[in-house]
Amino acid sequence: MTTSLSASRAVQTPPALTTRVRQSIGERIAPYFYIAPFFLIFAVFGLVPLLFTFYVALFDWNPIGEHVFIGFDNFSRLLADARFWNALKNTISIWVLSTVPQLVLALLLAHLLNHARLRLAVFFRMSMLVPYITSVAATTIVFAQMFDRDYGLLNWLLGLAGVEHIDFKSSVWGSHLLIAVMVAWRWFGYTTLLYLASLQAIPRAIYEAAAVDGAGGWKQFRHISLPSLRPVIVFTVVTSTIGGLQTFTEPLLVSRSQTCGAIRQCQTLTLFLYEQGFGQFQFGYGAAIGVALFVLVIVAATVNYLLSTRIRPER
């Protein structure tokens, strides 16, 4: 009897061990509950609309009438539509003109600010966020006046140099340049601050050691600053690609029309989608444009990510 009682007590799990097991399970599950709200909101407002867009693209979708299944006819029509290719060309052109100079100049300015000795440095750094918080409509009014054909500041300067006035809004490259300058001006300060914050996290001792070894400013930038900024460069390249390919507000406000001019000289893919979906009420065709834009963004972001990750830290 005594032997069996001792054996049963030996088999029982100690209370302290049970508590530790319960705490371990709770600690493992808790992080999933913390991030669950984000994924729930994303599923409702992001994933479900995305899947529904793919679904609508397979139909001749009348918002107040019948929904006729037509398979991939909307995509076949899209590939044969010259307006789609024109919008794609405009989107890529504006994206390149706005993104590449913005990232390069922001990187160089951040490097200079990191090594400069400025009074009121915090004030100047915070003032770089002004374009980011300024209304897009207000920005459009200012830049439209600056690029105006008859009374714009830029054409006035060109006139002093003996160059004829340029109608930026009516020409293809002129409208692309105008919109690209607006987009770059808006995001330039924000990108610069991202780079500057990352540069300030690099220990000064590394630059001092490089200077002692005879490395000049360019070598320090190339072999220390640039590789150390690799994660931030990847982030800004991918986000700028996504945002640049979805440019909508600036061309709409500049032209004040869904076609962005008589010859669709600055109509982007998002404007073309808006015109077909909410202007012509061809929801199925508009959804197909949205799917094409989604694929374009994924491909461009992936290519840029692969190219930007080739920047390797120096060993």
Short mmCIF file of C-alpha atoms in Angstrom, two decimals:
data_model
loop_
_atom_site.label_atom_id
_atom_site.label_comp_id
_atom_site.label_asym_id
_atom_site.label_seq_id
_atom_site.Cartn_x
_atom_site.Cartn_y
_atom_site.Cartn_z
CA MET A 1 0.00 0.00 0.00
CA THR A 2 2.80 2.35 0.94
CA THR A 3 4.74 1.45 -2.19
CA SER A 4 1.80 2.19 -4.55
CA LEU A 5 1.15 5.55 -2.87
CA SER A 6 4.79 6.58 -3.31
CA ALA A 7 4.70 5.56 -6.96
CA SER A 8 1.55 7.64 -7.60
CA ARG A 9 3.17 10.70 -6.02
CA ALA A 10 6.26 10.20 -8.17
CA VAL A 11 4.14 10.14 -11.32
CA GLN A 12 2.30 13.39 -10.50
CA THR A 13 3.64 16.52 -12.29
CA PRO A 14 4.99 19.20 -9.98
CA PRO A 15 2.79 22.36 -9.85
CA ALA A 16 5.74 24.62 -10.68
CA LEU A 17 6.44 22.67 -13.88
CA THR A 18 2.76 22.89 -14.95
CA THR A 19 2.78 26.65 -14.40
CA ARG A 20 5.93 27.04 -16.48
CA VAL A 21 4.42 24.99 -19.32
CA ARG A 22 1.27 27.13 -19.31
CA GLN A 23 3.31 30.32 -19.30
CA SER A 24 5.45 29.02 -22.15
CA ILE A 25 2.37 28.26 -24.29
CA GLY A 26 0.90 31.67 -23.48
CA GLU A 27 4.13 33.44 -24.40
CA ARG A 28 4.17 31.63 -27.73
CA ILE A 29 0.56 32.42 -28.60
CA ALA A 30 0.50 36.02 -27.35
CA PRO A 31 2.46 37.56 -30.31
CA TYR A 32 -0.09 36.17 -32.75
CA PHE A 33 -2.88 37.94 -30.90
CA TYR A 34 -0.87 41.17 -30.99
CA ILE A 35 -0.52 41.13 -34.78
CA ALA A 36 -3.96 39.65 -35.47
CA PRO A 37 -5.75 43.07 -35.74
CA PHE A 38 -3.49 44.13 -38.60
CA PHE A 39 -4.10 40.97 -40.60
CA LEU A 40 -7.84 41.10 -39.94
CA ILE A 41 -8.04 44.70 -41.17
CA PHE A 42 -5.83 43.86 -44.16
CA ALA A 43 -8.02 40.86 -45.02
CA VAL A 44 -11.22 42.91 -44.92
CA PHE A 45 -10.01 46.10 -46.63
CA GLY A 46 -7.10 44.75 -48.70
CA LEU A 47 -7.23 41.07 -49.57
CA VAL A 48 -10.98 40.74 -50.11
CA PRO A 49 -11.20 43.79 -52.46
CA LEU A 50 -8.16 42.50 -54.34
CA LEU A 51 -9.70 39.08 -54.89
CA PHE A 52 -13.01 40.69 -55.81
CA THR A 53 -11.20 42.80 -58.44
CA PHE A 54 -9.85 39.61 -60.04
CA TYR A 55 -13.39 38.23 -59.98
CA VAL A 56 -15.01 41.30 -61.55
CA ALA A 57 -12.36 41.36 -64.30
CA LEU A 58 -13.87 38.12 -65.66
CA PHE A 59 -17.29 39.70 -66.23
CA ASP A 60 -19.01 42.30 -68.34
CA TRP A 61 -20.03 44.00 -65.11
CA ASN A 62 -22.91 46.46 -65.22
CA PRO A 63 -23.22 48.17 -61.81
CA ILE A 64 -27.01 48.45 -62.15
CA GLY A 65 -27.64 45.61 -64.58
CA GLU A 66 -26.55 42.09 -65.41
CA HIS A 67 -23.17 40.53 -64.78
CA VAL A 68 -22.22 38.43 -67.80
CA PHE A 69 -19.27 36.07 -67.50
CA ILE A 70 -16.87 36.63 -70.43
CA GLY A 71 -13.71 34.96 -69.17
CA PHE A 72 -10.48 36.66 -70.24
CA ASP A 73 -12.07 38.85 -72.92
CA ASN A 74 -11.39 42.00 -70.89
CA PHE A 75 -7.69 41.17 -70.83
CA SER A 76 -7.64 40.45 -74.57
CA ARG A 77 -9.33 43.77 -75.17
CA LEU A 78 -6.83 45.44 -72.88
CA LEU A 79 -3.82 44.14 -74.79
CA ALA A 80 -5.29 45.42 -78.05
CA ASP A 81 -6.22 48.84 -76.65
CA ALA A 82 -3.83 51.61 -77.74
CA ARG A 83 -5.05 53.77 -74.86
CA PHE A 84 -3.77 51.22 -72.37
CA TRP A 85 -0.30 51.16 -73.89
CA ASN A 86 -0.24 54.95 -73.99
CA ALA A 87 -1.18 55.08 -70.30
CA LEU A 88 1.48 52.47 -69.50
CA LYS A 89 4.12 54.47 -71.35
CA ASN A 90 3.10 57.66 -69.53
CA THR A 91 3.15 55.91 -66.15
CA ILE A 92 6.64 54.50 -66.63
CA SER A 93 7.95 57.81 -67.98
CA ILE A 94 6.62 59.85 -65.05
CA TRP A 95 7.80 57.22 -62.58
CA VAL A 96 11.38 57.25 -63.92
CA LEU A 97 11.54 61.06 -64.14
CA SER A 98 10.30 61.47 -60.57
CA THR A 99 11.84 58.52 -58.73
CA VAL A 100 15.43 58.25 -59.97
CA PRO A 101 16.47 61.92 -59.46
CA GLN A 102 14.60 62.05 -56.15
CA LEU A 103 16.41 59.07 -54.63
CA VAL A 104 19.84 60.09 -55.93
CA LEU A 105 19.59 63.71 -54.79
CA ALA A 106 18.12 62.69 -51.42
CA LEU A 107 21.02 60.31 -50.85
CA LEU A 108 23.63 62.94 -51.72
CA LEU A 109 21.97 65.63 -49.61
CA ALA A 110 21.66 63.30 -46.64
CA HIS A 111 25.38 62.52 -46.91
CA LEU A 112 26.24 66.22 -46.96
CA LEU A 113 23.96 67.03 -44.03
CA ASN A 114 25.45 64.18 -42.05
CA HIS A 115 28.94 65.70 -42.30
CA ALA A 116 28.01 69.40 -42.26
CA ARG A 117 28.11 71.58 -39.18
CA LEU A 118 24.96 73.71 -39.30
CA ARG A 119 23.35 76.05 -36.85
CA LEU A 120 19.67 75.30 -36.25
CA ALA A 121 20.26 71.89 -37.83
CA VAL A 122 17.09 70.45 -36.28
CA PHE A 123 15.02 73.28 -37.77
CA PHE A 124 16.37 72.68 -41.28
CA ARG A 125 15.83 68.94 -40.99
CA MET A 126 12.25 69.32 -39.80
CA SER A 127 11.52 71.91 -42.50
CA MET A 128 12.22 69.23 -45.09
CA LEU A 129 8.93 67.61 -44.10
CA VAL A 130 6.93 70.66 -45.22
CA PRO A 131 6.43 69.36 -48.80
CA TYR A 132 5.26 66.03 -47.39
CA ILE A 133 2.53 67.60 -45.22
CA THR A 134 1.47 70.20 -47.80
CA SER A 135 -1.81 69.62 -49.61
CA VAL A 136 -1.42 68.12 -53.07
CA ALA A 137 -3.98 70.60 -54.42
CA ALA A 138 -1.96 73.54 -53.09
CA THR A 139 1.21 72.06 -54.56
CA THR A 140 -0.49 71.69 -57.94
CA ILE A 141 -1.61 75.32 -57.97
CA VAL A 142 1.90 76.58 -57.23
CA PHE A 143 3.67 74.39 -59.78
CA ALA A 144 1.02 74.97 -62.44
CA GLN A 145 1.68 78.70 -62.10
CA MET A 146 5.44 78.19 -62.22
CA PHE A 147 5.16 76.11 -65.41
CA ASP A 148 2.47 78.27 -67.04
CA ARG A 149 3.01 78.98 -70.72
CA ASP A 150 2.36 82.73 -70.65
CA TYR A 151 3.10 83.94 -67.12
CA GLY A 152 5.08 81.13 -65.52
CA LEU A 153 8.38 81.77 -63.77
CA LEU A 154 10.16 79.02 -65.70
CA ASN A 155 9.10 80.36 -69.09
CA TRP A 156 10.07 83.87 -67.98
CA LEU A 157 13.58 82.63 -67.25
CA LEU A 158 13.67 80.80 -70.57
CA GLY A 159 12.60 84.03 -72.28
CA LEU A 160 15.54 85.87 -70.73
CA ALA A 161 17.79 83.24 -72.31
CA GLY A 162 16.16 83.73 -75.71
CA VAL A 163 14.20 80.45 -75.63
CA GLU A 164 10.59 80.41 -76.80
CA HIS A 165 7.89 79.70 -74.25
CA ILE A 166 7.00 76.05 -73.74
CA ASP A 167 3.45 74.83 -73.21
CA PHE A 168 4.23 72.20 -70.59
CA LYS A 169 0.63 71.10 -70.03
CA SER A 170 -0.11 70.40 -73.70
CA SER A 171 3.08 68.57 -74.65
CA VAL A 172 3.92 64.99 -73.75
CA TRP A 173 7.36 65.46 -72.22
CA GLY A 174 6.45 68.84 -70.76
CA SER A 175 3.48 67.42 -68.85
CA HIS A 176 5.56 64.45 -67.71
CA LEU A 177 8.27 66.79 -66.43
CA LEU A 178 5.74 68.97 -64.60
CA ILE A 179 4.12 66.02 -62.83
CA ALA A 180 7.48 64.39 -62.08
CA VAL A 181 8.79 67.58 -60.46
CA MET A 182 5.68 67.77 -58.29
CA VAL A 183 6.00 64.16 -57.15
CA ALA A 184 9.74 64.44 -56.52
CA TRP A 185 9.34 67.70 -54.59
CA ARG A 186 6.71 66.15 -52.36
CA TRP A 187 8.73 63.08 -51.37
CA PHE A 188 12.27 64.45 -51.57
CA GLY A 189 12.46 65.71 -47.98
CA TYR A 190 10.89 62.59 -46.50
CA THR A 191 13.38 60.34 -48.30
CA THR A 192 16.29 62.57 -47.28
CA LEU A 193 15.36 62.31 -43.61
CA LEU A 194 15.19 58.53 -43.86
CA TYR A 195 18.69 58.40 -45.29
CA LEU A 196 19.98 60.97 -42.80
CA ALA A 197 18.63 59.08 -39.81
CA SER A 198 20.32 55.90 -41.02
CA LEU A 199 23.61 57.69 -41.66
CA GLN A 200 23.63 59.13 -38.15
CA ALA A 201 23.41 55.60 -36.77
CA ILE A 202 26.83 54.79 -38.30
CA PRO A 203 29.58 55.23 -35.68
CA ARG A 204 31.83 58.24 -36.32
CA ALA A 205 34.82 56.12 -35.43
CA ILE A 206 34.46 54.25 -38.72
CA TYR A 207 34.76 57.48 -40.74
CA GLU A 208 37.68 58.64 -38.60
CA ALA A 209 39.50 55.37 -39.11
CA ALA A 210 38.88 55.57 -42.86
CA ALA A 211 40.22 59.14 -42.92
CA VAL A 212 43.35 58.02 -41.07
CA ASP A 213 43.86 55.31 -43.69
CA GLY A 214 43.70 57.98 -46.40
CA ALA A 215 40.13 57.50 -47.64
CA GLY A 216 38.61 60.69 -49.01
CA GLY A 217 34.99 61.78 -48.96
CA TRP A 218 34.02 59.84 -52.08
CA LYS A 219 35.62 56.60 -50.87
CA GLN A 220 33.95 56.99 -47.47
CA PHE A 221 30.60 57.50 -49.16
CA ARG A 222 31.08 54.54 -51.50
CA HIS A 223 32.55 52.01 -49.07
CA ILE A 224 30.93 53.05 -45.76
CA SER A 225 27.80 55.14 -46.20
CA LEU A 226 26.29 53.43 -49.24
CA PRO A 227 26.63 49.81 -48.03
CA SER A 228 25.38 50.76 -44.55
CA LEU A 229 22.27 52.30 -46.09
CA ARG A 230 21.39 49.13 -47.97
CA PRO A 231 18.20 48.26 -45.99
CA VAL A 232 16.89 51.82 -46.21
CA ILE A 233 17.73 52.07 -49.91
CA VAL A 234 15.82 48.85 -50.57
CA PHE A 235 12.84 50.22 -48.61
CA THR A 236 12.77 53.59 -50.42
CA VAL A 237 13.26 52.01 -53.84
CA VAL A 238 10.37 49.58 -53.35
CA THR A 239 7.99 52.15 -51.82
CA SER A 240 8.87 54.75 -54.47
CA THR A 241 8.20 52.18 -57.17
CA ILE A 242 4.81 51.30 -55.73
CA GLY A 243 3.82 54.93 -55.25
CA GLY A 244 5.21 56.11 -58.58
CA LEU A 245 3.32 53.53 -60.62
CA GLN A 246 0.09 54.54 -58.87
CA THR A 247 0.36 58.27 -59.58
CA PHE A 248 -3.16 59.66 -59.79
CA THR A 249 -3.80 62.95 -58.01
CA GLU A 250 -1.12 65.10 -59.65
CA PRO A 251 -2.05 64.43 -63.32
CA LEU A 252 -5.75 64.70 -62.51
CA LEU A 253 -5.34 68.11 -60.87
CA VAL A 254 -2.97 69.38 -63.54
CA SER A 255 -5.25 68.53 -66.46
CA ARG A 256 -8.61 68.65 -64.62
CA SER A 257 -9.85 65.78 -66.81
CA GLN A 258 -9.87 62.00 -66.74
CA THR A 259 -8.04 61.81 -70.07
CA CYS A 260 -5.33 64.25 -68.92
CA GLY A 261 -5.34 66.29 -72.10
CA ALA A 262 -6.72 66.13 -75.60
CA ILE A 263 -4.19 63.55 -76.74
CA ARG A 264 -3.99 61.75 -73.37
CA GLN A 265 -0.43 63.04 -73.03
CA CYS A 266 -0.22 62.50 -69.27
CA GLN A 267 -2.91 59.92 -68.56
CA THR A 268 -1.53 57.29 -66.21
CA LEU A 269 -2.85 53.78 -65.64
CA THR A 270 -4.74 54.86 -62.53
CA LEU A 271 -6.40 57.68 -64.46
CA PHE A 272 -7.27 55.28 -67.29
CA LEU A 273 -8.75 52.89 -64.73
CA TYR A 274 -10.79 55.73 -63.20
CA GLU A 275 -12.01 56.84 -66.63
CA GLN A 276 -13.19 53.37 -67.67
CA GLY A 277 -14.56 52.28 -64.32
CA PHE A 278 -16.22 55.41 -62.96
CA GLY A 279 -16.44 57.53 -66.10
CA GLN A 280 -17.70 54.94 -68.59
CA PHE A 281 -19.09 52.54 -65.93
CA GLN A 282 -17.27 49.60 -67.48
CA PHE A 283 -16.43 47.98 -64.19
CA GLY A 284 -15.20 44.71 -65.67
CA TYR A 285 -12.77 46.45 -68.00
CA GLY A 286 -11.68 48.79 -65.22
CA ALA A 287 -11.03 45.79 -62.97
CA ALA A 288 -8.86 44.25 -65.71
CA ILE A 289 -6.82 47.47 -65.80
CA GLY A 290 -6.45 47.22 -62.03
CA VAL A 291 -5.19 43.64 -62.31
CA ALA A 292 -2.67 44.69 -64.97
CA LEU A 293 -1.49 47.53 -62.71
CA PHE A 294 -1.16 45.11 -59.80
CA VAL A 295 1.02 42.76 -61.87
CA LEU A 296 3.13 45.69 -63.10
CA VAL A 297 3.74 46.95 -59.56
CA ILE A 298 4.71 43.48 -58.32
CA VAL A 299 7.14 42.92 -61.20
CA ALA A 300 8.72 46.38 -60.96
CA ALA A 301 9.04 46.22 -57.18
CA THR A 302 10.63 42.78 -57.38
CA VAL A 303 13.13 43.85 -60.03
CA ASN A 304 14.07 46.97 -58.07
CA TYR A 305 14.43 44.92 -54.91
CA LEU A 306 16.78 42.47 -56.61
CA LEU A 307 18.85 45.29 -58.10
CA SER A 308 19.06 47.27 -54.86
CA THR A 309 20.08 44.21 -52.84
CA ARG A 310 23.23 43.94 -54.97
CA ILE A 311 24.67 46.68 -52.75
CA ARG A 312 26.69 44.62 -50.33
CA PRO A 313 28.31 45.82 -47.13
CA GLU A 314 32.09 46.07 -47.23
CA ARG A 315 33.87 43.39 -45.25
#
